[in-house]
N, CA and C of each residue as an Amber inpcrd file, in Angstrom:
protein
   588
  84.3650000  99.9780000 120.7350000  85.6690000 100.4580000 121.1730000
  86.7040000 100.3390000 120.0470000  86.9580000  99.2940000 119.5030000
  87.5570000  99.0390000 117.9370000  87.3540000  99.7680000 116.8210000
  86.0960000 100.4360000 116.9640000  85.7240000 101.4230000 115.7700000
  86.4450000 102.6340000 116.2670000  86.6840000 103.0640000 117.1500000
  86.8810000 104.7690000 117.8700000  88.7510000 103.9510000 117.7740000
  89.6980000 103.3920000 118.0750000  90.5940000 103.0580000 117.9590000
  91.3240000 103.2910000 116.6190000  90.3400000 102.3590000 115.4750000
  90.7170000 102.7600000 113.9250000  90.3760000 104.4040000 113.6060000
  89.5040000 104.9550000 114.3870000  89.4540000 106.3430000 113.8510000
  90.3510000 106.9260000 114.0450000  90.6230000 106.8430000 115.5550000
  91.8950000 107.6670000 116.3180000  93.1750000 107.2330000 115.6130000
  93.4680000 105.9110000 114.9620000  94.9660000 106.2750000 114.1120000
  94.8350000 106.5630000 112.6510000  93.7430000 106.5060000 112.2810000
  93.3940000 107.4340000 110.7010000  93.7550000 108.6670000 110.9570000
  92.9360000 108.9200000 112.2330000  93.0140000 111.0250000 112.1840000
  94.3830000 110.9290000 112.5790000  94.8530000 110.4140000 113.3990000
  96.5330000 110.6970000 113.8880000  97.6050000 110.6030000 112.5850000
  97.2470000 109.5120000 111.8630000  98.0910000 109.5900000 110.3910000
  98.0410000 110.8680000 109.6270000  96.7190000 110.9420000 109.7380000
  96.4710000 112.1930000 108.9060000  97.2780000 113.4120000 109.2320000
  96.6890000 113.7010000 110.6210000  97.5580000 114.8980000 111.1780000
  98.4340000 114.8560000 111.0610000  99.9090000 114.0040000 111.4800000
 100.5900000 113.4990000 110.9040000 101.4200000 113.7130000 109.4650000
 100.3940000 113.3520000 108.7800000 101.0820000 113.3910000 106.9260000
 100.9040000 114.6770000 106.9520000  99.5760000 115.6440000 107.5280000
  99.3500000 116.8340000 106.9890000 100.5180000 117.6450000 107.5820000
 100.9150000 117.5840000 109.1870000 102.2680000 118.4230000 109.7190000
 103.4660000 118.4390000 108.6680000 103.7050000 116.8100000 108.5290000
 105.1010000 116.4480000 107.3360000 104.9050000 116.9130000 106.1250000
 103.7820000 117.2550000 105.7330000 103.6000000 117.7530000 104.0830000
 103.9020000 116.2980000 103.4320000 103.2310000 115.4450000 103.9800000
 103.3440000 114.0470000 103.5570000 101.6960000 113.6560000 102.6090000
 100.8790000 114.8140000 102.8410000  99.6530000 114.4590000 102.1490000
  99.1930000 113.6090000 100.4670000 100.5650000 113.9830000  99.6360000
 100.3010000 113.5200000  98.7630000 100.7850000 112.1670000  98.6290000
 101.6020000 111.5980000  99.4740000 101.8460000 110.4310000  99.8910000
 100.4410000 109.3700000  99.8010000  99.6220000 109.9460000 100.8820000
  98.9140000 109.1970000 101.8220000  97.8040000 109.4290000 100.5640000
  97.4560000 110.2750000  99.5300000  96.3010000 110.3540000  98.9350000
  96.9280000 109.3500000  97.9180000  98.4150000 108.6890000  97.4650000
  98.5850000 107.7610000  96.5090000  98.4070000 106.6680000  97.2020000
  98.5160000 106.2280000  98.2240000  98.3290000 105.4240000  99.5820000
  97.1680000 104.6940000  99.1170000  96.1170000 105.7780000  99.3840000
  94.7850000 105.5330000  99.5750000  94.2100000 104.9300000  98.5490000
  94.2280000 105.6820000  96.6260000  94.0300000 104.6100000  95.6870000
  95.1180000 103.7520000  95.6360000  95.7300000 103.9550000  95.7390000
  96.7580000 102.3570000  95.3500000  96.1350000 101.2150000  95.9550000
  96.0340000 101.5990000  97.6050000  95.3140000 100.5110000  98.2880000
  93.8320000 100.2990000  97.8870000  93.0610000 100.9770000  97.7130000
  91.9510000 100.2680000  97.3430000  91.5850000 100.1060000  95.9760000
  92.4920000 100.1810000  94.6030000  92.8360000  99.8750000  93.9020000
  93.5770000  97.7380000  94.0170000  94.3360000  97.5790000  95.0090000
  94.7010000  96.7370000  94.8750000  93.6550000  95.7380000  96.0220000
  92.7450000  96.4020000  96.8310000  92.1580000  95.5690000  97.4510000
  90.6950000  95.2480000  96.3640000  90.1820000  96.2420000  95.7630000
  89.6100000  95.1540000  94.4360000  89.7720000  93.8600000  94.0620000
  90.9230000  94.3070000  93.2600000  91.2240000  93.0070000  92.3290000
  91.9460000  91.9290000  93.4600000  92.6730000  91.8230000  94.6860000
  92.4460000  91.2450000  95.5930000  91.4470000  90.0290000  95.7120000
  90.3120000  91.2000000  96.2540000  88.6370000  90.3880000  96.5510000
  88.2840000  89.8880000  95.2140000  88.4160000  89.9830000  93.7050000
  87.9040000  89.7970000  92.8410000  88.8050000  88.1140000  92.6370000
  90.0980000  88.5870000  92.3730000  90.8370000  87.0370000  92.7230000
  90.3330000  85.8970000  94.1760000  89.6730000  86.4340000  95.1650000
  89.7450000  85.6190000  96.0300000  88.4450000  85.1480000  95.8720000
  87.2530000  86.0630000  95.1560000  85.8070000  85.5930000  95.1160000
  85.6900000  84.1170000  94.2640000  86.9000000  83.6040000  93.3110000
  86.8340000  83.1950000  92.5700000  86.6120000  81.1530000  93.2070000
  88.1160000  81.3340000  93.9880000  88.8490000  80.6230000  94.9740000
  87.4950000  80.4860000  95.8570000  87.1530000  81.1460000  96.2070000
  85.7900000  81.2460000  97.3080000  84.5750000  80.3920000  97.0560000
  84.0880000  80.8560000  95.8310000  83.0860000  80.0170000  94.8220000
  83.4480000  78.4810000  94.8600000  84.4420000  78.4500000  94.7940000
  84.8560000  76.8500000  93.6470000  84.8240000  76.2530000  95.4120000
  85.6130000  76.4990000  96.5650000  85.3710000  75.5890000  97.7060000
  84.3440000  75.3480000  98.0770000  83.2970000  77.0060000  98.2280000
  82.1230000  76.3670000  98.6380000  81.0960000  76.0370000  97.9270000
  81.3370000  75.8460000  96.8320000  80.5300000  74.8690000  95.7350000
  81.4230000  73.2250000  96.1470000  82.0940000  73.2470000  96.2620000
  82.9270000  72.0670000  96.6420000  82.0800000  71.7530000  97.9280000
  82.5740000  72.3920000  98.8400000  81.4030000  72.1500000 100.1350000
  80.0680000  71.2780000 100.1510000  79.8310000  72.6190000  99.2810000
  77.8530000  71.8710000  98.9810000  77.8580000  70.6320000  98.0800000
  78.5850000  70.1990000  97.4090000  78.9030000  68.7840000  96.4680000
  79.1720000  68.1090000  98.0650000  80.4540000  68.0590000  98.6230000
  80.4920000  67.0930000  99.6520000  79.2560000  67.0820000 100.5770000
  78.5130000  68.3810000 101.0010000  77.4150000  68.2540000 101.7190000
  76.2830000  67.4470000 101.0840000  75.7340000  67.6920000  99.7870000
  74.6110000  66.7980000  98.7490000  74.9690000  65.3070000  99.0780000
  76.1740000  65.1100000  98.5950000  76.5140000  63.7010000  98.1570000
  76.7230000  62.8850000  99.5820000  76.5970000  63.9180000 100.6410000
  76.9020000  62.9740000 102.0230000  78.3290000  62.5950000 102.5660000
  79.1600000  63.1480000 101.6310000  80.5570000  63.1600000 102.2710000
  80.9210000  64.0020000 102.8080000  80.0440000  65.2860000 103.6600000
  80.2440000  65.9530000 104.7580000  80.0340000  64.9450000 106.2780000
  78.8160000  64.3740000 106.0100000  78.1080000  63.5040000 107.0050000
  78.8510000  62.4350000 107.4190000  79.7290000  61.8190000 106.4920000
  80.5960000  60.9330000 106.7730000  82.0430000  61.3530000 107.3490000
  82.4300000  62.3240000 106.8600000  83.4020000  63.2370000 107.6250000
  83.2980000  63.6460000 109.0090000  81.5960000  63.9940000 108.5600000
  81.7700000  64.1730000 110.4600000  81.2860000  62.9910000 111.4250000
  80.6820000  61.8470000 110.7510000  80.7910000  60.7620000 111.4270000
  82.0230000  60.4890000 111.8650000  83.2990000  60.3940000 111.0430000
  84.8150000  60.0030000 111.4950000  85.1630000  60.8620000 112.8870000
  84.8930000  62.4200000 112.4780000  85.5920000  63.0470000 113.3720000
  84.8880000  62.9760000 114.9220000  83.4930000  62.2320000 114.8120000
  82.5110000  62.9120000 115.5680000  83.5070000  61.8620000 117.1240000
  83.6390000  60.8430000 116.9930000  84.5810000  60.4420000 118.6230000
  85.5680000  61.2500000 119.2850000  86.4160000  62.2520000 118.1420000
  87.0060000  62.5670000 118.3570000  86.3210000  64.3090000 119.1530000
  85.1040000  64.5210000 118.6300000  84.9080000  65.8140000 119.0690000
  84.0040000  65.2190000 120.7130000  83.3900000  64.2420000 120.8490000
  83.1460000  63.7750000 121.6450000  84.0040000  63.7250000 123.2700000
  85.2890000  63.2350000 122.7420000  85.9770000  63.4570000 123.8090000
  86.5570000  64.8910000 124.3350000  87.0800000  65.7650000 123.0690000
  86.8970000  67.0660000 123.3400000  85.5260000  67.7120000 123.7140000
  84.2480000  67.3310000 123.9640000  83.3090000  68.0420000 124.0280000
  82.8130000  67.3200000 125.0170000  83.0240000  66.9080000 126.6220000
  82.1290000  65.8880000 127.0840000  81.1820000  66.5490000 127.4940000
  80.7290000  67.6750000 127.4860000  79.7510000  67.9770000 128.2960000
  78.5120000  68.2380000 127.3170000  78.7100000  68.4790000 125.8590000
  77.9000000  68.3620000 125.2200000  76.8580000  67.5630000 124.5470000
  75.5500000  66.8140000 124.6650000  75.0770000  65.4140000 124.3790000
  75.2080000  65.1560000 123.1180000  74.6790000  63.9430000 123.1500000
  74.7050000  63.0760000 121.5140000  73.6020000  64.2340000 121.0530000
  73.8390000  64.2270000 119.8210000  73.1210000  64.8110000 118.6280000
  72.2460000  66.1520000 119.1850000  73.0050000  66.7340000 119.9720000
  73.2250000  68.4120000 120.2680000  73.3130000  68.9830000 118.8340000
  72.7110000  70.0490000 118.5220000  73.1400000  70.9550000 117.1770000
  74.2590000  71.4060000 117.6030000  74.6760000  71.7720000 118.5190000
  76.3450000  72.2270000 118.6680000  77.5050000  71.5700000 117.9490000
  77.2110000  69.8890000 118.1070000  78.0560000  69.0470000 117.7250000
  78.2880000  69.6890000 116.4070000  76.7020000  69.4180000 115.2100000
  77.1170000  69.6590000 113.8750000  77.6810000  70.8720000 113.4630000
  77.1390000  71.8690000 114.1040000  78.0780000  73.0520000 113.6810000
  79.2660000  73.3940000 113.8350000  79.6420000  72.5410000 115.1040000
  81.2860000  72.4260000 115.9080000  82.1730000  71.6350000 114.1980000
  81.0250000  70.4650000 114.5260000  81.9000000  69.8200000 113.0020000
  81.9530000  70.3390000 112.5010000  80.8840000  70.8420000 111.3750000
  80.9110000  71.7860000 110.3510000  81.8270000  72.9230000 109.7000000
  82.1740000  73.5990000 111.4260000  83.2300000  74.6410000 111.4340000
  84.7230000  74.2530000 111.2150000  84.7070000  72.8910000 112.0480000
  86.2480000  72.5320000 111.6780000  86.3810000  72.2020000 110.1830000
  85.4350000  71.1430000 109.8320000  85.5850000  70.9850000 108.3280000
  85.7450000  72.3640000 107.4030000  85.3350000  73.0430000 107.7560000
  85.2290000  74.4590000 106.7960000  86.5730000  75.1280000 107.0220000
  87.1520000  74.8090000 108.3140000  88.4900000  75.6440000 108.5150000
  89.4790000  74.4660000 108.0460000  89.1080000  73.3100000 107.9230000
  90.6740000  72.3500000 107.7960000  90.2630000  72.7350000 105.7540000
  89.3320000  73.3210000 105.1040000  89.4040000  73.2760000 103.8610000
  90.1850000  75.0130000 103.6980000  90.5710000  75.5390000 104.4490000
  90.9880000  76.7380000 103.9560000  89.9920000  77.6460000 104.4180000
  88.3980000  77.8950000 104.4560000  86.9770000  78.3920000 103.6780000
  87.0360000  79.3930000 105.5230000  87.5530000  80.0780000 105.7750000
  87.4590000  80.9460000 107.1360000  85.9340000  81.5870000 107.3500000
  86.3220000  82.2880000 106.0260000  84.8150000  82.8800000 105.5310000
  83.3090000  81.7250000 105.6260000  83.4920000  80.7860000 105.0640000
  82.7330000  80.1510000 105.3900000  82.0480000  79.1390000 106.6080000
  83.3790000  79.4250000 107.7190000  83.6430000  78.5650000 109.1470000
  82.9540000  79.3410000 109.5480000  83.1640000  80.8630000 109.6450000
  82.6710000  81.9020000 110.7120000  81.3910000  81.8580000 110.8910000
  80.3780000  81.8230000 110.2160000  78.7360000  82.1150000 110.3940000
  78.9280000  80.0020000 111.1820000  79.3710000  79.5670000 111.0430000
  78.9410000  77.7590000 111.4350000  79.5330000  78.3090000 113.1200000
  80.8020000  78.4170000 113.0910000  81.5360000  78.9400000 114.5700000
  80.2850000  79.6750000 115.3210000  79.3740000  80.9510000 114.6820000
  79.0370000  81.7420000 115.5740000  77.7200000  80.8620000 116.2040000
  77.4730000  80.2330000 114.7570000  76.1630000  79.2540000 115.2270000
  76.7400000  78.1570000 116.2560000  77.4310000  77.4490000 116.3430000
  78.1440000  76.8350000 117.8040000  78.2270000  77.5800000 118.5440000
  78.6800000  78.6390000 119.0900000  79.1380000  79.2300000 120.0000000
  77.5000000  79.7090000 120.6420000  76.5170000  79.6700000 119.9580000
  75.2780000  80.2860000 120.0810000  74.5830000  78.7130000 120.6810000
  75.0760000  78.3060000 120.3220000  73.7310000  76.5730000 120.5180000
  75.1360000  76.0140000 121.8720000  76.1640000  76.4710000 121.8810000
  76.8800000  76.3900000 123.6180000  76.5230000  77.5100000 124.6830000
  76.1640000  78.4410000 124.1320000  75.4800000  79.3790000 124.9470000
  74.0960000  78.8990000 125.5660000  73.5980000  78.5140000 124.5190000
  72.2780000  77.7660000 125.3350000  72.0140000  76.8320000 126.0300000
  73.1530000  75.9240000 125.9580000  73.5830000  74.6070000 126.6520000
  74.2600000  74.8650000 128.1180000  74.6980000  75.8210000 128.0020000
  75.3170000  76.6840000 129.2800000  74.1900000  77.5160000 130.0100000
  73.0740000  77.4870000 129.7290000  72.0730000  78.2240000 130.2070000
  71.7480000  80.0670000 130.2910000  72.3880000  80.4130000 129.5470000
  72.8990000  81.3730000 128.4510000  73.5190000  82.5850000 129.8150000
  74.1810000  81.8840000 130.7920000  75.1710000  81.9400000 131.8910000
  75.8850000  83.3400000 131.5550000  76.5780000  84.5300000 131.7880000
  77.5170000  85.2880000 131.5010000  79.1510000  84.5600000 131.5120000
  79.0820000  83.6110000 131.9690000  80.4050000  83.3980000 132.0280000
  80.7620000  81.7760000 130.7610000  81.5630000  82.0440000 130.3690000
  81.9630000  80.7200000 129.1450000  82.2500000  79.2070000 130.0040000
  81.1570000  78.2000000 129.5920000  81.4470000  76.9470000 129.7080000
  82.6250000  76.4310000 129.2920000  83.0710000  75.5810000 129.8070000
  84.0070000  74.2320000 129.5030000  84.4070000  74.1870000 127.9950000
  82.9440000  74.0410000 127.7020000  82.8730000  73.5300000 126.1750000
  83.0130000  74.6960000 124.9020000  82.5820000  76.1370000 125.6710000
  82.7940000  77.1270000 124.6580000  84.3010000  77.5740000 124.8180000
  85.0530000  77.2220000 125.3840000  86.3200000  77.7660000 126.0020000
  87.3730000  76.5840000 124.7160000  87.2160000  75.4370000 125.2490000
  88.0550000  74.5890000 124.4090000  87.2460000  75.1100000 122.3070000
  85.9240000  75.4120000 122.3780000  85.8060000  74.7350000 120.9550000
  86.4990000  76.9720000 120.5420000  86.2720000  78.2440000 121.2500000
  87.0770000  78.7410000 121.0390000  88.3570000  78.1530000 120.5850000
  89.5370000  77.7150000 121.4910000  90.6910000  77.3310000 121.4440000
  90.8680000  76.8810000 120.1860000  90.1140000  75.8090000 119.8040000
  90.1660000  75.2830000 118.3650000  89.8670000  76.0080000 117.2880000
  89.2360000  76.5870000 117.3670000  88.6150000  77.2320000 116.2310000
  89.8030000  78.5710000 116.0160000  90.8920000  79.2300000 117.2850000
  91.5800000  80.1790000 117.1010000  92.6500000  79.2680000 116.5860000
  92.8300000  77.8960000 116.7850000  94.7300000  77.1940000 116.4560000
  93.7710000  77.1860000 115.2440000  92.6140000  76.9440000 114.7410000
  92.2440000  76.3260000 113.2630000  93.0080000  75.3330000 112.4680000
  92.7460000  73.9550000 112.5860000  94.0430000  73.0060000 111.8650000
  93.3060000  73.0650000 110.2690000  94.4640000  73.2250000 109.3790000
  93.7120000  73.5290000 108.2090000  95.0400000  72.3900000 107.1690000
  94.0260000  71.8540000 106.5700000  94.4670000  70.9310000 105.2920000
  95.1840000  71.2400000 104.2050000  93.9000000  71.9440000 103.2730000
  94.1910000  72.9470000 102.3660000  93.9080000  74.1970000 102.3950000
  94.8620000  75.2110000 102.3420000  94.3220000  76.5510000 102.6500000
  94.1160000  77.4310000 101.6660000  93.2610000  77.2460000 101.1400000
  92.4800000  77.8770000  99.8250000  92.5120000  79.2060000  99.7310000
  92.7230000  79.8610000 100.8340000  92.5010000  81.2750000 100.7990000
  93.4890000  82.1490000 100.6340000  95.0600000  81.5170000 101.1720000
  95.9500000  81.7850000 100.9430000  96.5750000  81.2020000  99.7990000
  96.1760000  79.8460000  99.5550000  96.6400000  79.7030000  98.0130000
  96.1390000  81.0690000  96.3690000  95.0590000  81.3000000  96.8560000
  94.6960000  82.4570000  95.9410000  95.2590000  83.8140000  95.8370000
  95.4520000  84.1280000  97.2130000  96.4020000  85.1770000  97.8590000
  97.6410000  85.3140000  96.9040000  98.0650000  83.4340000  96.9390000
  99.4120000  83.6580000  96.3650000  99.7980000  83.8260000  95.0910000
  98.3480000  83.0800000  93.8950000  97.8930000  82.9790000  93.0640000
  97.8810000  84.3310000  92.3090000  97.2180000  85.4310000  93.0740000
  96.7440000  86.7130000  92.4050000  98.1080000  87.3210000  92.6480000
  98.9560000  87.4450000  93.9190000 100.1670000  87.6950000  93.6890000
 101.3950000  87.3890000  92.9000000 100.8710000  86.0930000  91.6050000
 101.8140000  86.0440000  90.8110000 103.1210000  85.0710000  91.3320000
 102.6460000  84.2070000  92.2740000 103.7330000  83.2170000  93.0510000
 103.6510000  82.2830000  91.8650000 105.4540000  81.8350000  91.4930000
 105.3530000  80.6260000  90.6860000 104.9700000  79.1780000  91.3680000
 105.0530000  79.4470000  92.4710000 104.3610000  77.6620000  93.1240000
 103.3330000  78.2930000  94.0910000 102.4750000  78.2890000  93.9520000
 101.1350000  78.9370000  95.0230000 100.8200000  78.0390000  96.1320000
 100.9820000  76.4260000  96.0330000 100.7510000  74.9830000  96.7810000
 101.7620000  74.9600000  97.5540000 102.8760000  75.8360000  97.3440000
 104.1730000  74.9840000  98.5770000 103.7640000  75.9670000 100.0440000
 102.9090000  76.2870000 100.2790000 102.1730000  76.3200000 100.9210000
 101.0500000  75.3050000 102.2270000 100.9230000  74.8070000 100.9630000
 100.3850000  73.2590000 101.6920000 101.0040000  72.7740000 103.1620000
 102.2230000  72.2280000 102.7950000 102.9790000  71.1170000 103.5910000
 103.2070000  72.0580000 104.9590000 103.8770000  73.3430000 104.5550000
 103.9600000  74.3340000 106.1100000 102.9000000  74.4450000 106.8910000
 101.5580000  75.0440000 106.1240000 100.2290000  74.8150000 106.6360000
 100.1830000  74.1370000 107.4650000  99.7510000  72.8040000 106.7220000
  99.5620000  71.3780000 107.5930000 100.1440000  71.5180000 108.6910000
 101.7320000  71.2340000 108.8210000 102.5590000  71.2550000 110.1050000
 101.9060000  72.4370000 110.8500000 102.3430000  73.1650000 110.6890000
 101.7580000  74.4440000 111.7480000 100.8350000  74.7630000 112.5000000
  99.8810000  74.3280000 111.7780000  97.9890000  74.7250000 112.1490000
  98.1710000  72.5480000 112.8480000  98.5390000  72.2160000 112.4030000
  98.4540000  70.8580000 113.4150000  99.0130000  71.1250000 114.7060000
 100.1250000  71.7380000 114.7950000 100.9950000  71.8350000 116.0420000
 100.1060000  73.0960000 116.6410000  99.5850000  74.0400000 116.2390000
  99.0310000  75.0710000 117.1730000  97.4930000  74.2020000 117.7040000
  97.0770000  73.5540000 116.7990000  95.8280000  72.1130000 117.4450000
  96.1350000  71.6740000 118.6530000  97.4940000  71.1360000 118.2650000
  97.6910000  70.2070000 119.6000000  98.0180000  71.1030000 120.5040000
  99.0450000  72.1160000 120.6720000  99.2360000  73.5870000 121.8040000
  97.4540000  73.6230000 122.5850000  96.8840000  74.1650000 121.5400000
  95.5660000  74.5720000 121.9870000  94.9150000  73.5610000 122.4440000
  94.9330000  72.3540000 122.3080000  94.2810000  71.4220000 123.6220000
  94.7970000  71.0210000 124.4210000  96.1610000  71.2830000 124.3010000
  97.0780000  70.5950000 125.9970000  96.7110000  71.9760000 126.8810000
  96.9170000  73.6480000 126.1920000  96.7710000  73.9790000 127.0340000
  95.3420000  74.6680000 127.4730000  94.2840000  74.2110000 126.8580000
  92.8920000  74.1150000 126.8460000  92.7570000  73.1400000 128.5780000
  93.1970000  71.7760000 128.2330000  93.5180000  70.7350000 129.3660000
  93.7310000  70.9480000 130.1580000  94.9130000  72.1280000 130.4920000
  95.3740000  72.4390000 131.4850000  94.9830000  73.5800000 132.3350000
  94.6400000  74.3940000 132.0560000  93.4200000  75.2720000 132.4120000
  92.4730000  74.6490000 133.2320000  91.9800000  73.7190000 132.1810000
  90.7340000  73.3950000 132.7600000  90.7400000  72.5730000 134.2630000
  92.0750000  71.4060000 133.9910000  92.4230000  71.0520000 134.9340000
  92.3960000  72.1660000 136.2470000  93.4770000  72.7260000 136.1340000
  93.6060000  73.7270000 137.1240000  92.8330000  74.1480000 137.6920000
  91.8570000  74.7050000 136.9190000  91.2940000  75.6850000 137.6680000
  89.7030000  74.3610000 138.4810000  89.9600000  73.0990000 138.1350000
  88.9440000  72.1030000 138.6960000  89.7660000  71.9800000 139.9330000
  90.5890000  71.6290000 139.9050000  91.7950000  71.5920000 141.1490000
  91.4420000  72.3770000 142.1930000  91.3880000  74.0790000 142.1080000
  91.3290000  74.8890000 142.7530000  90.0280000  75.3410000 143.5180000
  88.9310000  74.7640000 142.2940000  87.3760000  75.0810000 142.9320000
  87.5430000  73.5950000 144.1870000  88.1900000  72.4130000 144.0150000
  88.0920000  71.6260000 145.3800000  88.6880000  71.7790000 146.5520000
């Protein structure tokens, strides 16, 4: 449905530029933009490399494992329905660690693998468990540390401080964390309320 949506406002632009005699507009449009989405991706592949080589250093050396030992009480209580040493857990971890480093790109394939090993835990049910509902929630507030992806963003754009970035981050993506589990909580509450 998303694919037939982007078509329908391409052709509508088009028609569009072509009624206005706007065509030569939209044909400088077109290289400019993918002219600048190149070197874009070429600046961000760079940024990309160095975290998740960073990643795999903290993963080798075991300071992923210990990371998610810290966090793991904490996903525990957000996750009660999921058991001890479920593969869900590690990928649940995994994903947050990958999103509190900036690495989206690299959260997403760990996220889909959670969301896949809660599907099965749910008895691969049509309707979303408890547990896929809240680790959604989290994974959409994403609390992120350093955000690597936008630091490069800002980087290739030629920003004289690319890091003041940081400190807003933090605040923000913490406060949409906490939003997303009070009202994760409350939901859930509710709607337990209502099935009694």
């Amino acid at each position: 449905m998303v694919n037939y949506i982007w078509i329908g406002m391409a052709v509508i632009g088009l028609v569009f530029a072509a009624i206005n005699g706007k065509m030569q507009a939209v044909n400088e449009a077109i290289f400019t933009s993918a002219r600048d989405a190149v070197s874009i991706s070429i600046g961000l592949i760079s940024v990309l490399v160095f975290w998740l080589g960073m990643m795999k250093i903290a993963e080798v050396s075991g300071l992923l494992s210990k990371l998610s030992r810290l966090f793991r009480p904490v996903i525990k209580k957000l996750f009660p329905d999921v058991p001890d040493n479920h593969p869900a857990l590690g990928y649940i971890l995994s994903n947050m660690i990958a999103n509190m480093f900036g690495l989206g790109n690299a959260a997403t394939p760990l996220g889909i693998k959670a969301m896949e090993q809660l599907h099965e835990l749910n008895g691969r049910k049509p309707e979303a468990s408890r547990s896929m509902i809240t680790f959604l929630a989290l994974n959409t507030s994403g609390l992120t540390l350093i955000p690597a992806t936008v630091i490069a963003i800002r980087l290739n754009a030629g920003s004289a401080h690319p890091t003041e970035i940081v400190a807003p981050t933090c605040i923000a993506t913490f406060a949409t964390t906490i939003a997303a589990i009070c009202i994760d909580r409350y939901f859930y509450h509710r709607r337990t309320k209502r099935r009694k």
